[in-house]
Coordinates of C-alpha atoms and ligand atoms in Angstrom, one line a residue:
M43 CA 76.3 57.6 -53.9
K44 CA 75.1 54.2 -52.7
I45 CA 76.3 50.9 -54.2
Y46 CA 74.3 47.7 -53.7
L47 CA 76.0 44.3 -54.3
H48 CA 74.7 40.8 -54.0
N49 CA 76.7 39.2 -51.2
T50 CA 76.9 35.4 -51.4
L51 CA 77.8 35.3 -47.7
T52 CA 74.4 36.6 -46.6
G53 CA 72.4 35.6 -49.7
K54 CA 71.2 39.2 -50.0
K55 CA 71.7 42.4 -52.0
E56 CA 73.3 44.8 -49.5
E57 CA 74.5 48.3 -49.5
F58 CA 78.3 48.3 -49.9
V59 CA 80.0 49.9 -46.9
P60 CA 83.8 50.0 -47.3
L61 CA 85.9 48.8 -44.4
K62 CA 88.2 51.8 -44.6
K63 CA 86.1 54.9 -44.5
S64 CA 88.2 57.9 -45.0
L65 CA 86.9 61.2 -43.6
F66 CA 89.3 63.4 -45.6
G67 CA 90.7 61.4 -48.5
R68 CA 88.8 59.1 -50.9
P69 CA 87.2 56.0 -49.6
K70 CA 89.1 52.9 -50.3
V71 CA 88.1 49.5 -51.6
G72 CA 90.2 46.3 -51.6
M73 CA 89.2 43.6 -54.1
Y74 CA 90.6 40.2 -54.7
H75 CA 89.7 38.1 -57.7
C76 CA 90.7 34.4 -58.1
G77 CA 92.9 34.3 -61.1
P78 CA 93.5 31.8 -63.8
T79 CA 95.3 28.5 -63.5
V80 CA 98.0 29.0 -66.2
Y81 CA 98.3 25.6 -67.6
N82 CA 96.3 26.4 -70.8
Y83 CA 94.7 29.3 -72.5
P84 CA 92.0 31.0 -70.6
H85 CA 88.6 30.1 -72.2
I86 CA 86.0 32.7 -72.8
G87 CA 84.1 31.6 -69.7
N88 CA 87.1 32.3 -67.6
L89 CA 87.4 35.7 -69.2
R90 CA 83.8 36.5 -68.1
A91 CA 85.1 36.4 -64.6
Y92 CA 87.6 39.2 -65.4
V93 CA 85.3 41.4 -67.4
F94 CA 83.0 41.2 -64.4
A95 CA 85.9 42.2 -62.1
D96 CA 86.6 45.0 -64.5
S97 CA 83.0 46.3 -64.3
L98 CA 83.3 46.3 -60.5
K99 CA 86.5 48.3 -60.7
R100 CA 85.1 50.8 -63.2
L101 CA 82.1 51.3 -61.0
M102 CA 84.1 51.8 -57.9
K103 CA 86.4 54.3 -59.6
A104 CA 83.4 56.2 -61.0
A105 CA 81.9 56.3 -57.5
G106 CA 85.1 58.0 -56.2
Y107 CA 86.9 55.0 -54.6
K108 CA 90.6 54.4 -54.5
V109 CA 90.8 50.8 -55.7
A110 CA 93.3 48.2 -54.6
Q111 CA 92.8 45.3 -56.9
V112 CA 94.6 42.0 -56.9
I113 CA 94.2 39.1 -59.4
N114 CA 96.4 36.2 -58.6
I115 CA 98.1 33.8 -61.0
T116 CA 97.7 30.2 -60.0
D117 CA 101.0 28.7 -61.2
V118 CA 101.2 25.8 -58.8
G119 CA 99.2 23.4 -56.6
H120 CA 95.8 23.3 -58.5
L121 CA 95.2 19.6 -58.8
V122 CA 93.0 18.1 -61.4
S123 CA 90.5 17.1 -58.8
D124 CA 89.0 19.1 -55.9
A125 CA 89.7 16.1 -53.8
D126 CA 93.3 17.2 -53.4
S127 CA 94.2 14.2 -55.5
G128 CA 95.4 13.6 -59.0
E129 CA 98.1 15.5 -60.8
D130 CA 99.0 19.1 -60.5
K131 CA 97.6 20.8 -63.6
M132 CA 100.9 22.4 -64.3
E133 CA 102.8 19.1 -64.2
K134 CA 100.1 17.6 -66.4
A135 CA 100.6 20.4 -69.0
K136 CA 104.4 19.9 -68.8
K137 CA 103.9 16.3 -70.1
R138 CA 101.5 17.5 -72.7
E139 CA 103.8 20.2 -74.1
Q140 CA 107.2 18.8 -73.3
K141 CA 108.2 22.0 -71.6
S142 CA 109.1 22.8 -68.0
A143 CA 106.2 23.8 -65.7
W144 CA 107.9 27.2 -65.3
D145 CA 107.8 27.8 -69.1
I146 CA 104.2 26.6 -69.3
A147 CA 103.3 29.1 -66.5
K148 CA 105.1 32.0 -68.2
F149 CA 103.6 31.3 -71.6
Y150 CA 100.0 31.1 -70.5
T151 CA 100.3 34.0 -68.0
E152 CA 101.3 36.1 -71.0
A153 CA 98.4 34.8 -73.0
F154 CA 96.1 35.8 -70.1
F155 CA 97.5 39.3 -70.1
E156 CA 97.1 39.6 -73.8
N157 CA 93.4 38.5 -73.5
L158 CA 92.8 41.1 -70.8
S159 CA 94.3 43.8 -73.0
D160 CA 92.3 42.6 -76.0
L161 CA 89.1 42.9 -73.9
N162 CA 90.0 46.4 -72.7
V163 CA 90.2 45.3 -69.1
D164 CA 91.5 48.2 -67.0
T165 CA 94.7 46.8 -65.4
E166 CA 96.1 50.2 -64.3
G167 CA 97.3 49.7 -60.7
T168 CA 96.1 46.0 -60.6
I169 CA 98.5 43.7 -58.9
F170 CA 99.0 40.2 -60.4
P171 CA 100.9 38.1 -57.8
R172 CA 102.1 34.6 -58.7
A173 CA 101.5 31.8 -56.2
T174 CA 105.1 30.6 -56.7
D175 CA 106.4 33.9 -55.4
F176 CA 104.6 33.6 -52.1
I177 CA 105.6 30.1 -50.9
K178 CA 107.1 31.6 -47.6
E179 CA 103.8 33.4 -46.8
Q180 CA 101.8 30.2 -47.5
I181 CA 104.0 28.1 -45.3
A182 CA 103.7 30.8 -42.5
I183 CA 99.9 30.5 -42.5
V184 CA 100.1 26.7 -42.4
R185 CA 102.5 26.9 -39.5
L186 CA 100.1 29.3 -37.7
L187 CA 97.2 26.9 -38.3
E188 CA 99.3 24.1 -37.0
K189 CA 100.1 26.0 -33.8
K190 CA 96.4 26.5 -33.3
S191 CA 95.9 22.7 -33.7
L192 CA 93.7 23.1 -36.8
T193 CA 95.7 20.8 -38.9
Y194 CA 96.8 17.2 -39.0
R195 CA 99.3 15.1 -41.0
T196 CA 98.5 12.3 -43.4
S197 CA 100.9 10.3 -45.6
D198 CA 100.5 12.8 -48.5
G199 CA 100.2 16.2 -46.8
I200 CA 99.1 18.6 -44.1
Y201 CA 95.3 18.9 -43.9
F202 CA 92.9 21.4 -42.4
D203 CA 90.5 19.9 -39.9
T204 CA 87.2 21.4 -40.9
S205 CA 85.5 19.9 -37.8
K206 CA 87.4 22.5 -35.8
F207 CA 86.0 25.4 -37.7
P208 CA 82.4 25.6 -36.7
D209 CA 81.6 28.2 -39.4
Y210 CA 82.6 25.8 -42.2
G211 CA 80.0 26.0 -44.9
K212 CA 78.7 29.4 -44.0
L213 CA 79.4 30.9 -47.5
G214 CA 76.2 30.3 -49.5
H215 CA 74.7 28.5 -46.5
I216 CA 75.9 25.1 -47.6
D217 CA 74.5 22.2 -45.6
L218 CA 77.4 19.9 -45.2
S219 CA 75.7 17.5 -42.8
G220 CA 74.8 15.0 -45.4
I221 CA 78.0 15.0 -47.3
R222 CA 79.7 11.6 -47.5
E223 CA 83.2 11.0 -48.4
G224 CA 83.5 10.6 -52.1
E225 CA 80.4 12.7 -52.8
R226 CA 82.1 16.1 -52.7
I227 CA 85.8 15.8 -52.5
G228 CA 86.7 12.2 -53.3
V229 CA 87.8 9.3 -51.2
N230 CA 90.8 9.7 -49.0
E231 CA 90.9 7.1 -46.3
E232 CA 93.2 9.2 -44.1
K233 CA 91.1 12.3 -44.0
R234 CA 89.2 12.9 -40.7
N235 CA 86.2 14.6 -42.4
P236 CA 85.1 14.6 -46.0
T237 CA 85.4 18.4 -46.2
D238 CA 89.0 18.5 -44.9
F239 CA 91.5 19.8 -47.5
A240 CA 95.2 19.9 -48.2
L241 CA 97.2 22.9 -47.1
W242 CA 100.6 21.4 -48.1
K243 CA 101.3 18.4 -50.2
F244 CA 104.4 16.2 -50.0
S245 CA 106.2 15.7 -53.3
P246 CA 105.3 12.1 -54.3
A247 CA 108.2 9.8 -53.8
G248 CA 110.0 8.9 -57.1
E249 CA 108.4 11.8 -59.0
K250 CA 110.6 14.7 -60.1
R251 CA 108.5 17.8 -59.9
D252 CA 109.6 21.1 -61.5
M253 CA 107.9 23.0 -58.7
E254 CA 108.7 21.9 -55.2
W255 CA 110.1 23.6 -52.1
E256 CA 111.6 22.7 -48.7
S257 CA 109.2 23.2 -45.8
P258 CA 109.0 22.3 -42.1
W259 CA 107.3 19.1 -43.3
G260 CA 109.7 18.1 -46.0
K261 CA 109.8 18.8 -49.7
G262 CA 106.5 19.6 -51.3
F263 CA 104.2 22.2 -52.7
P264 CA 101.2 24.2 -51.4
G265 CA 97.6 23.1 -51.7
W266 CA 95.7 25.3 -54.1
H267 CA 93.5 27.2 -51.7
I268 CA 96.2 28.5 -49.4
E269 CA 97.7 30.7 -52.1
C270 CA 94.6 32.9 -52.3
S271 CA 94.6 33.5 -48.5
A272 CA 98.3 34.3 -48.5
M273 CA 98.3 36.7 -51.4
S274 CA 95.0 38.5 -50.6
M275 CA 96.0 39.1 -47.0
R276 CA 99.5 40.2 -48.0
Y277 CA 98.1 43.0 -50.2
L278 CA 94.8 43.8 -48.8
G279 CA 95.0 43.0 -45.1
E280 CA 93.6 40.3 -42.9
T281 CA 90.1 41.6 -43.5
F282 CA 89.2 43.2 -46.8
D283 CA 86.1 44.3 -48.8
I284 CA 85.4 42.2 -51.8
H285 CA 86.4 38.8 -53.1
T286 CA 85.1 37.4 -56.3
G287 CA 85.3 34.2 -58.5
G288 CA 83.0 32.0 -60.5
I289 CA 80.1 30.2 -58.8
D290 CA 82.0 27.0 -59.0
H291 CA 84.3 28.3 -56.2
I292 CA 81.5 28.6 -53.7
P293 CA 81.3 25.1 -52.3
V294 CA 85.0 24.3 -52.0
H295 CA 87.7 26.8 -52.8
H296 CA 86.1 29.8 -51.2
Q297 CA 84.8 27.8 -48.3
N298 CA 88.3 26.7 -47.7
E299 CA 89.8 30.1 -48.1
I300 CA 87.5 31.3 -45.3
A301 CA 88.3 28.4 -43.0
Q302 CA 92.1 28.7 -43.2
S303 CA 92.2 32.6 -43.2
E304 CA 89.7 33.0 -40.3
G305 CA 91.3 30.0 -38.5
A306 CA 94.7 31.7 -38.7
T307 CA 93.7 35.3 -37.9
G308 CA 90.6 34.9 -35.8
K309 CA 89.1 37.8 -37.8
Q310 CA 86.5 38.0 -40.5
F311 CA 88.3 37.4 -43.9
V312 CA 86.1 39.0 -46.5
R313 CA 83.0 41.2 -46.1
Y314 CA 81.4 40.8 -49.6
W315 CA 81.7 37.7 -51.6
M316 CA 80.5 38.0 -55.2
H317 CA 80.2 35.2 -57.8
V318 CA 79.9 35.3 -61.5
A319 CA 77.5 32.9 -63.2
F320 CA 78.7 30.4 -65.8
M321 CA 79.2 30.8 -69.5
N322 CA 77.6 27.7 -70.8
I323 CA 77.8 26.1 -74.1
A324 CA 75.4 23.5 -75.5
G325 CA 73.7 23.3 -72.1
A326 CA 76.9 22.6 -70.1
K327 CA 79.4 24.6 -68.3
M328 CA 82.3 25.7 -70.5
A329 CA 85.4 24.1 -68.9
K330 CA 88.9 23.2 -69.9
S331 CA 88.4 19.8 -68.4
E332 CA 85.3 19.2 -70.6
G333 CA 87.1 20.1 -73.8
N334 CA 84.1 22.2 -74.8
F335 CA 85.8 25.5 -74.5
L336 CA 86.5 28.4 -76.9
T337 CA 89.3 30.9 -76.6
L338 CA 89.4 34.5 -77.7
D339 CA 91.8 33.4 -80.5
V340 CA 89.1 31.0 -81.9
L341 CA 86.6 33.9 -81.9
K342 CA 89.2 36.1 -83.7
E343 CA 89.7 33.4 -86.3
K344 CA 86.0 33.6 -87.0
S345 CA 86.4 37.3 -87.5
F346 CA 84.8 38.4 -84.2
S347 CA 86.7 41.0 -82.3
P348 CA 87.3 40.7 -78.5
M349 CA 85.1 43.8 -78.2
D350 CA 82.2 42.0 -79.9
Y351 CA 82.6 39.5 -77.1
R352 CA 82.8 42.2 -74.4
Y353 CA 79.5 43.6 -75.8
F354 CA 78.0 40.2 -75.7
L355 CA 79.0 39.8 -72.0
L356 CA 77.8 43.2 -70.9
G357 CA 74.4 42.4 -72.4
A358 CA 73.7 40.2 -69.4
R359 CA 74.1 40.9 -65.7
Y360 CA 77.1 39.0 -64.2
S361 CA 74.9 36.9 -62.1
T362 CA 72.8 35.6 -65.0
P363 CA 74.0 32.4 -66.7
L364 CA 74.9 33.0 -70.3
S365 CA 74.6 30.5 -73.1
F366 CA 77.2 30.9 -75.8
T367 CA 76.0 30.5 -79.4
W368 CA 77.6 31.8 -82.6
E369 CA 74.2 33.4 -83.4
A370 CA 74.1 35.3 -80.1
L371 CA 77.7 36.5 -80.6
E372 CA 76.8 37.6 -84.1
A373 CA 73.9 39.6 -82.9
A374 CA 76.2 41.2 -80.3
R375 CA 78.7 42.0 -83.1
N376 CA 76.1 43.7 -85.2
A377 CA 74.9 45.7 -82.3
Y378 CA 78.4 46.7 -81.2
R379 CA 79.5 47.7 -84.6
R380 CA 76.3 49.7 -85.2
L381 CA 76.8 51.4 -81.9
N382 CA 80.4 52.2 -82.7
G383 CA 79.5 53.5 -86.1
A384 CA 76.7 55.8 -84.7
V385 CA 79.0 57.2 -82.0
C386 CA 81.9 57.8 -84.3
K387 CA 79.7 60.0 -86.5
L388 CA 78.8 62.3 -83.6
P389 CA 80.7 65.5 -83.2
S390 CA 82.9 66.1 -80.1
G391 CA 82.8 69.1 -77.8
G392 CA 79.5 68.5 -76.1
K393 CA 78.7 68.2 -72.4
V394 CA 77.5 65.3 -70.4
D395 CA 73.8 65.0 -69.7
A396 CA 73.5 64.5 -66.0
A397 CA 70.2 62.6 -66.0
Y398 CA 71.4 60.0 -68.5
W399 CA 74.7 59.6 -66.7
D400 CA 72.9 59.2 -63.4
K401 CA 70.6 56.6 -65.0
A402 CA 73.5 54.5 -66.2
L403 CA 75.6 54.9 -63.0
S404 CA 72.7 54.1 -60.7
G405 CA 72.1 50.9 -62.9
L406 CA 75.7 49.9 -62.4
A407 CA 75.5 50.7 -58.7
D408 CA 72.5 48.3 -58.5
D409 CA 74.5 45.1 -58.5
L410 CA 76.2 45.9 -61.8
D411 CA 73.2 46.2 -64.2
T412 CA 75.3 46.4 -67.3
P413 CA 72.3 45.7 -69.6
K414 CA 70.6 48.8 -68.3
A415 CA 73.7 50.9 -69.0
L416 CA 73.8 49.6 -72.6
A417 CA 70.1 50.3 -73.0
T418 CA 70.7 53.8 -71.7
I419 CA 73.3 54.4 -74.5
W420 CA 70.8 53.3 -77.2
E421 CA 68.2 55.5 -75.6
I422 CA 70.5 58.5 -75.8
L423 CA 71.2 57.8 -79.5
R424 CA 67.5 58.2 -80.4
D425 CA 66.8 61.1 -78.1
D426 CA 66.1 64.0 -80.4
K427 CA 66.2 66.5 -77.5
L428 CA 69.9 65.9 -77.0
S429 CA 72.4 67.6 -79.4
P430 CA 74.7 65.2 -81.3
A431 CA 77.7 66.6 -79.4
D432 CA 76.0 66.1 -76.0
K433 CA 75.1 62.6 -77.0
K434 CA 78.7 61.8 -77.7
A435 CA 80.0 63.3 -74.5
T436 CA 77.3 61.5 -72.5
I437 CA 77.9 58.1 -74.2
L438 CA 81.7 58.3 -73.8
K439 CA 81.2 59.2 -70.1
I440 CA 79.0 56.1 -69.7
D441 CA 81.5 54.1 -71.5
S442 CA 84.0 54.8 -68.7
L443 CA 81.8 52.2 -66.9
L444 CA 81.5 49.8 -69.8
G445 CA 84.9 50.0 -71.5
L446 CA 83.6 49.5 -75.1
A447 CA 85.5 52.3 -76.7
K448 CA 88.8 50.8 -77.6
A449 CA 91.2 52.9 -79.6
D450 CA 92.3 50.1 -82.1
E451 CA 88.8 48.7 -82.6
A452 CA 87.9 48.1 -86.2
P453 CA 86.0 50.8 -88.0
V454 CA 82.3 50.6 -88.4
E455 CA 79.9 49.5 -91.0
E456 CA 77.9 52.1 -92.9
E457 CA 74.4 52.4 -91.4
K458 CA 71.8 51.0 -93.8
V459 CA 68.8 52.2 -91.8
P460 CA 68.2 55.5 -90.1
E461 CA 70.0 55.9 -86.8
A462 CA 66.7 56.1 -84.9
V463 CA 65.6 52.8 -86.3
S464 CA 68.9 51.0 -85.6
A465 CA 68.9 52.4 -82.1
L466 CA 65.5 51.0 -81.4
A467 CA 66.5 47.7 -82.9
Q468 CA 69.5 47.5 -80.7
E469 CA 67.5 48.2 -77.6
R470 CA 65.2 45.4 -78.8
E471 CA 68.2 43.1 -79.0
V472 CA 69.0 43.8 -75.4
A473 CA 65.4 43.4 -74.4
R474 CA 65.2 40.0 -76.1
R475 CA 68.5 38.9 -74.6
N476 CA 66.9 39.7 -71.2
K477 CA 63.7 37.8 -72.2
N478 CA 61.8 41.0 -71.8
W479 CA 59.3 40.1 -74.5
S480 CA 56.7 42.8 -73.9
R481 CA 59.4 45.5 -74.3
S482 CA 60.7 43.8 -77.4
D483 CA 57.2 43.9 -78.9
E484 CA 56.8 47.6 -77.9
L485 CA 60.0 48.3 -79.7
R486 CA 58.9 46.4 -82.8
N487 CA 55.9 48.7 -82.9
E488 CA 58.0 51.8 -82.6
I489 CA 60.2 50.6 -85.4
A490 CA 57.1 49.9 -87.5
K491 CA 55.9 53.5 -86.9
L492 CA 59.2 54.7 -88.5
G493 CA 58.4 52.6 -91.6
Y494 CA 60.6 49.5 -90.9
D495 CA 59.9 45.9 -90.3
V496 CA 62.0 43.8 -88.0
K497 CA 62.5 40.0 -88.5
D498 CA 64.3 37.7 -86.2
T499 CA 66.6 35.3 -88.0
S500 CA 69.4 33.0 -86.9
D501 CA 71.8 35.8 -87.8
G502 CA 70.0 38.2 -85.5
Q503 CA 67.5 40.9 -86.4
R504 CA 66.9 41.8 -90.0
I505 CA 65.5 45.3 -90.6
M506 CA 63.7 46.0 -93.8
K507 CA 61.7 48.9 -95.2
R508 CA 58.0 48.3 -95.0
Ligands
AMP164 P1 90.5 28.7 -63.5 O1 91.5 29.1 -64.5 O2 89.9 27.3 -63.8 O3 91.2 28.6 -62.1 O4 89.3 29.7 -63.4 C1 89.5 31.1 -63.5 C2 88.1 31.8 -63.2 O5 87.2 31.5 -64.2 C3 87.5 31.3 -61.9 O6 87.0 32.5 -61.2 C4 86.4 30.4 -62.3 O7 85.4 30.3 -61.3 C5 85.9 31.0 -63.5 N1 85.2 30.1 -64.5 C6 85.6 28.9 -64.8 N2 84.8 28.4 -65.8 C7 83.8 29.4 -66.0 C8 82.7 29.5 -66.9 N3 82.3 28.5 -67.7 N4 81.9 30.6 -66.8 C9 82.3 31.6 -66.0 N5 83.4 31.6 -65.2 C10 84.2 30.5 -65.2
ZN165 ZN1 91.2 31.7 -55.2

């Protein structure tokens, strides 16, 4: 089967062709996802990045690929500013919490894993390397770059000279010609070019860091970007298939990963770059630094389950920006619980309907159209031609792509309206989320034909007998 993915490198949706085609065995795919900086709880925007990575993995598995998946843990070197200046986020957290940076990293790494498990992210076989376990590998790449004369030394570190990498800016076709120092990566008098970035930082004199290592350049710690090159190439090879992250990584972090990796190996680093759109809140990007973030625990305190949130995420394609509101989450919760309830009532022992399975899978294979797969499930529920048992078998098969069936998920509310009506209403919710107003109106009419009115309220849809 063919898979199409939007590749930031070319700006186009392209057929996915794996690097390692295997004539006899299964085809392989290598995927690397930039992981969390473990100085605080992941917020629900960060978690969108990993539900997206999970959808990609589930699709690849369903399409018969053997998946090698790596999600790194950034536990050192991510400074508060992209300008390679300011404090290391880990050291900052250490002061905030009066614990060692190592303890901070351990605590928030565990919190991250817990969140992934709560969200039913498939971590089977996934490798989660920590940056601090790969210092030697990072130093080796910097040494190689140094030998190739792609680096220079300043008073605070070893920098990559981007003027010596002609392809700099190729990801997302960023025009760097007009960039002035301070505009993009802050003022640093010693840098040769505004886009140059730190590969290795020297420990500041007089500051006792918890995390620092001996190196050919003295005591210090790696710059943030180099860890991703070191760990991805260590596990997936010098060239690999897919690399993902949030769209905020396009202009700096991923550009730098390409420059230092391709500068070191002379080979293409990554074939498909994919970027997840932001989770916004009140019109701004949800960000730890902005203090406008919500965690999964906050959602739980307000009696939303992580799976309600997963349903909310899957209702939009990964590349569409999402606005978080409590009303939208509530609508997702209602839909998810009704879906769960309807499926639980169906008997087991049926067989998968090939046409519906194909519809959902081909939607996912079309640049991860999760809303289409959700809509297909609701369509199955109201298809009278399908036996209840076959409905269940087909929905559960489709759910291998969506990951909504979680063993310990709360039981389901009693249906107050007939199943056919609630199925239509749920499809309408998806249509409205996608701003497909004409489909939404059609569905309202279909609901009316079954004797029910639908009203849109701040709590989501209300369905009443006519
Ligand atoms: P960080 O922990 O800041 O290193 O980010 C972890 C991942 O979350 C990265 O892939 C970021 O690009 C992504 N990310 C950060 N903020 C958001 C957001 N508001 N919406 C979606 N993804 C985000
Ligand atoms: Zn990264």
